[in-house]
XYZ file of C-alpha atoms in Angstrom:
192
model
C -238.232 119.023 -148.394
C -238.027 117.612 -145.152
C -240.806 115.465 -143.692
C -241.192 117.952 -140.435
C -241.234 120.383 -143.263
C -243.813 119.199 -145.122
C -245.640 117.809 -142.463
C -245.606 121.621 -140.786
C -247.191 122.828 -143.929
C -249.773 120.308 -144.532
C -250.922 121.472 -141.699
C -251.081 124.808 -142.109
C -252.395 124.949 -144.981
C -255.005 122.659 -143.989
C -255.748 124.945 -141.158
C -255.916 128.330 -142.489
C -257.930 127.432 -145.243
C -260.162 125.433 -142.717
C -260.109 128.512 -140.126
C -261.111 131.172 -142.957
C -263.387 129.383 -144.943
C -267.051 129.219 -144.586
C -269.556 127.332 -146.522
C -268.628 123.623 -146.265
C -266.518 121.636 -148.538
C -267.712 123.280 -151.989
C -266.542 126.031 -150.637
C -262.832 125.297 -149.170
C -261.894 122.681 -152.182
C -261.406 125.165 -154.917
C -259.405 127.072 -152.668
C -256.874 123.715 -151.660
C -256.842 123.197 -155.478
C -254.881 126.977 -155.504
C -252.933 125.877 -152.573
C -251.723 122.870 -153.186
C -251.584 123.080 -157.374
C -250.951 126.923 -158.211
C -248.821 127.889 -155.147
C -247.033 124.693 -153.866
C -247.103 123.184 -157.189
C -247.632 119.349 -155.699
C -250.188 118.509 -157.142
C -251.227 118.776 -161.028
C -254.595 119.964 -161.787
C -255.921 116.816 -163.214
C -254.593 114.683 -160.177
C -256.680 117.037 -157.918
C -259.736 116.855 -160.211
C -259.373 113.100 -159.314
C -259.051 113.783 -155.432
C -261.798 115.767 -154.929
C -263.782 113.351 -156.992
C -263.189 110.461 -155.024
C -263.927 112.973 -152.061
C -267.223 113.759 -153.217
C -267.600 110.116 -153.685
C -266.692 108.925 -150.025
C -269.346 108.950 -147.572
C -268.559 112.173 -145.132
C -267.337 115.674 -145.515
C -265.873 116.447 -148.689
C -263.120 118.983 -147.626
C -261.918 116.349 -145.087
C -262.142 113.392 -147.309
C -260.442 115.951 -149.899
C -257.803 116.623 -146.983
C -257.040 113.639 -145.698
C -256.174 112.159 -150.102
C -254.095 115.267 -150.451
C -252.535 114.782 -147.111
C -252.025 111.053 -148.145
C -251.057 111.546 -151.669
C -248.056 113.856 -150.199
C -246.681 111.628 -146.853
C -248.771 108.240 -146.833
C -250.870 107.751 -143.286
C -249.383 110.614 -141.907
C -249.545 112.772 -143.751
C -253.767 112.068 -144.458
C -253.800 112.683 -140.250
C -251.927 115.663 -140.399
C -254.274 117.104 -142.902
C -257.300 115.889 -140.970
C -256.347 117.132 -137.875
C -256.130 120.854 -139.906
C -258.752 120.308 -141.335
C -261.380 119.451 -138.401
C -259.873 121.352 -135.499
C -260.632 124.539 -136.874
C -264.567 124.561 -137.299
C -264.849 122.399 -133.857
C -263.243 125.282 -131.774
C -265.655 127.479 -133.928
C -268.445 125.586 -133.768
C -268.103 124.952 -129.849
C -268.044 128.685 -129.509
C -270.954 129.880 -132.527
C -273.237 127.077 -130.201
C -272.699 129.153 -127.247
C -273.164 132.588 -128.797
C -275.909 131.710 -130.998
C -277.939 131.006 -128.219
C -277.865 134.614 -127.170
C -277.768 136.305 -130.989
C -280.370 133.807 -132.520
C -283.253 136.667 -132.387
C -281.600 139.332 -133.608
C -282.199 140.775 -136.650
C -278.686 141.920 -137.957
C -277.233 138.716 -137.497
C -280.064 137.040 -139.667
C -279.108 139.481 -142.672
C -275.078 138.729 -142.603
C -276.062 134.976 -142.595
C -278.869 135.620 -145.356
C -275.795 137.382 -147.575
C -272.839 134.733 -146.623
C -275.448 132.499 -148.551
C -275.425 134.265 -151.589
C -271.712 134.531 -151.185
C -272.012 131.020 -150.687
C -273.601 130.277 -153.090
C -271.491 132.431 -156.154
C -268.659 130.130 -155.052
C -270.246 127.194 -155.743
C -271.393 127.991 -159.219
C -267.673 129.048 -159.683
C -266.893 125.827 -158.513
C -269.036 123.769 -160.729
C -268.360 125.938 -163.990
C -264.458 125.163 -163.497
C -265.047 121.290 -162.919
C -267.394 121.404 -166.256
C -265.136 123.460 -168.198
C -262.433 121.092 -167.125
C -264.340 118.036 -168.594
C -265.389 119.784 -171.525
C -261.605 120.921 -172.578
C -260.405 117.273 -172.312
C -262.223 116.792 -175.408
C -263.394 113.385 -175.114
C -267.246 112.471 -175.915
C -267.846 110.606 -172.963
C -267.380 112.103 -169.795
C -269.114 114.916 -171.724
C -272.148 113.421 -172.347
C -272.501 111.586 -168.926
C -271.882 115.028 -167.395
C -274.963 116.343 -169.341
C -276.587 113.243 -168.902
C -275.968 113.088 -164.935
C -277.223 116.694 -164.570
C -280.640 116.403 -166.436
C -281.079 113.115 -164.410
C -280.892 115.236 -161.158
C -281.831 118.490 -161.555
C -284.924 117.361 -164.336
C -286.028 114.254 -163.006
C -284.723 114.056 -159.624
C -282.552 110.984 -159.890
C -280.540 110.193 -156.125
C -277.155 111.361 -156.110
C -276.313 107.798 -155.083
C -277.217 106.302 -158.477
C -275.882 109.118 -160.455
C -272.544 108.407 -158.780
C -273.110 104.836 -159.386
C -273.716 105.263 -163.198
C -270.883 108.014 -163.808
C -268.484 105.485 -161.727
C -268.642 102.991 -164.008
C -268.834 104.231 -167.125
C -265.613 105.864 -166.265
C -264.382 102.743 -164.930
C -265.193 101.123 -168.418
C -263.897 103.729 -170.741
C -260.714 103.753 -168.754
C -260.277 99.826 -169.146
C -261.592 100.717 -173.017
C -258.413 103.584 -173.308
C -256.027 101.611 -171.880
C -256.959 98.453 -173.833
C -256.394 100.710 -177.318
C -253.008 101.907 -176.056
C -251.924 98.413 -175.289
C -252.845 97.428 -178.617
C -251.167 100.630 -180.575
C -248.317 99.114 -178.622
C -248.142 96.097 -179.770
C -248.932 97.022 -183.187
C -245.251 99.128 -183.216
């Protein structure tokens, strides 16, 4: 593929899912995993597991920290601002225009009840979202990551724990059981 190519569909892509998806980043990442894994096939699902993970991580938006590692993982710099710039121009046209009209609609009663159900829609997609990252952990098979998930999510949902710290903890026990995996493989190696 050619790099006008595939900078013409990073963008895109970027920008429809940006333009018809509402909810924030929980909401739009799932659906750039079935872009860019099931239909383009770029991307395998583990490596995206790993992007959106260090785009939860970095401070900002998600879907645009999420856009601009795809973008980068693809074409380098470029291709990170390509997917940005689909990404963010999208919701700042909307948004412009929703501050305008919301002004005038704020009161009305209709328009509180199709917000009160895009929550729950919303909402649904983000338990979709978090089942499939679980499930995802849980079929790799390995203790670990399985037990800091559990361990992570009774920490914040039990005893309130900041996110900060939870990320802080979960980032380096993966950080040590990597160096720990690697470490065995180098010495099966040099066993052979």
């Amino acid at each position: 593929m050619e790099k006008k190519d595939l900078y013409i569909t990073l963008f895109k892509s970027t920008f429809f899912l940006s333009m018809f998806t509402f909810g924030g980043g929980y909401v739009i990442v799932p659906l750039m995993e079935k872009k860019f894994v099931d239909e383009l096939g770029w991307i395998n699902e583990d490596e995206m597991l790993d992007l959106i993970a260090l785009g939860q991580s970095a401070p900002g938006p998600i879907a645009v920290n999420t856009s601009i590692l795809v973008g980068y993982r693809m074409a380098g710099v470029p291709g990170a601002m390509v997917t940005v710039l689909g990404t963010i121009i999208p919701p700042l046209f909307i948004m412009t225009a929703l501050a305008y009209i919301y002004l005038a609609v704020r009161d009305n009663i209709i328009v509180n009840n199709v917000l009160l159900g895009m929550q729950a829609g919303v909402a649904a997609i983000i338990v979709n979202v978090v089942y499939n990252m679980g499930k995802r952990v849980v079929d790799q098979k390995k203790v670990i990551p399985v037990l800091v998930m559990i361990a992570a999510l009774i920490a914040g949902i039990i005893y309130q724990v900041n996110i900060l710290w939870l990320l802080l903890f979960s980032g380096i026990i993966g950080a040590m059981t990597t160096v720990w995996e690697l470490k065995i493989r180098k010495n099966k190696g040099d066993d052979k």
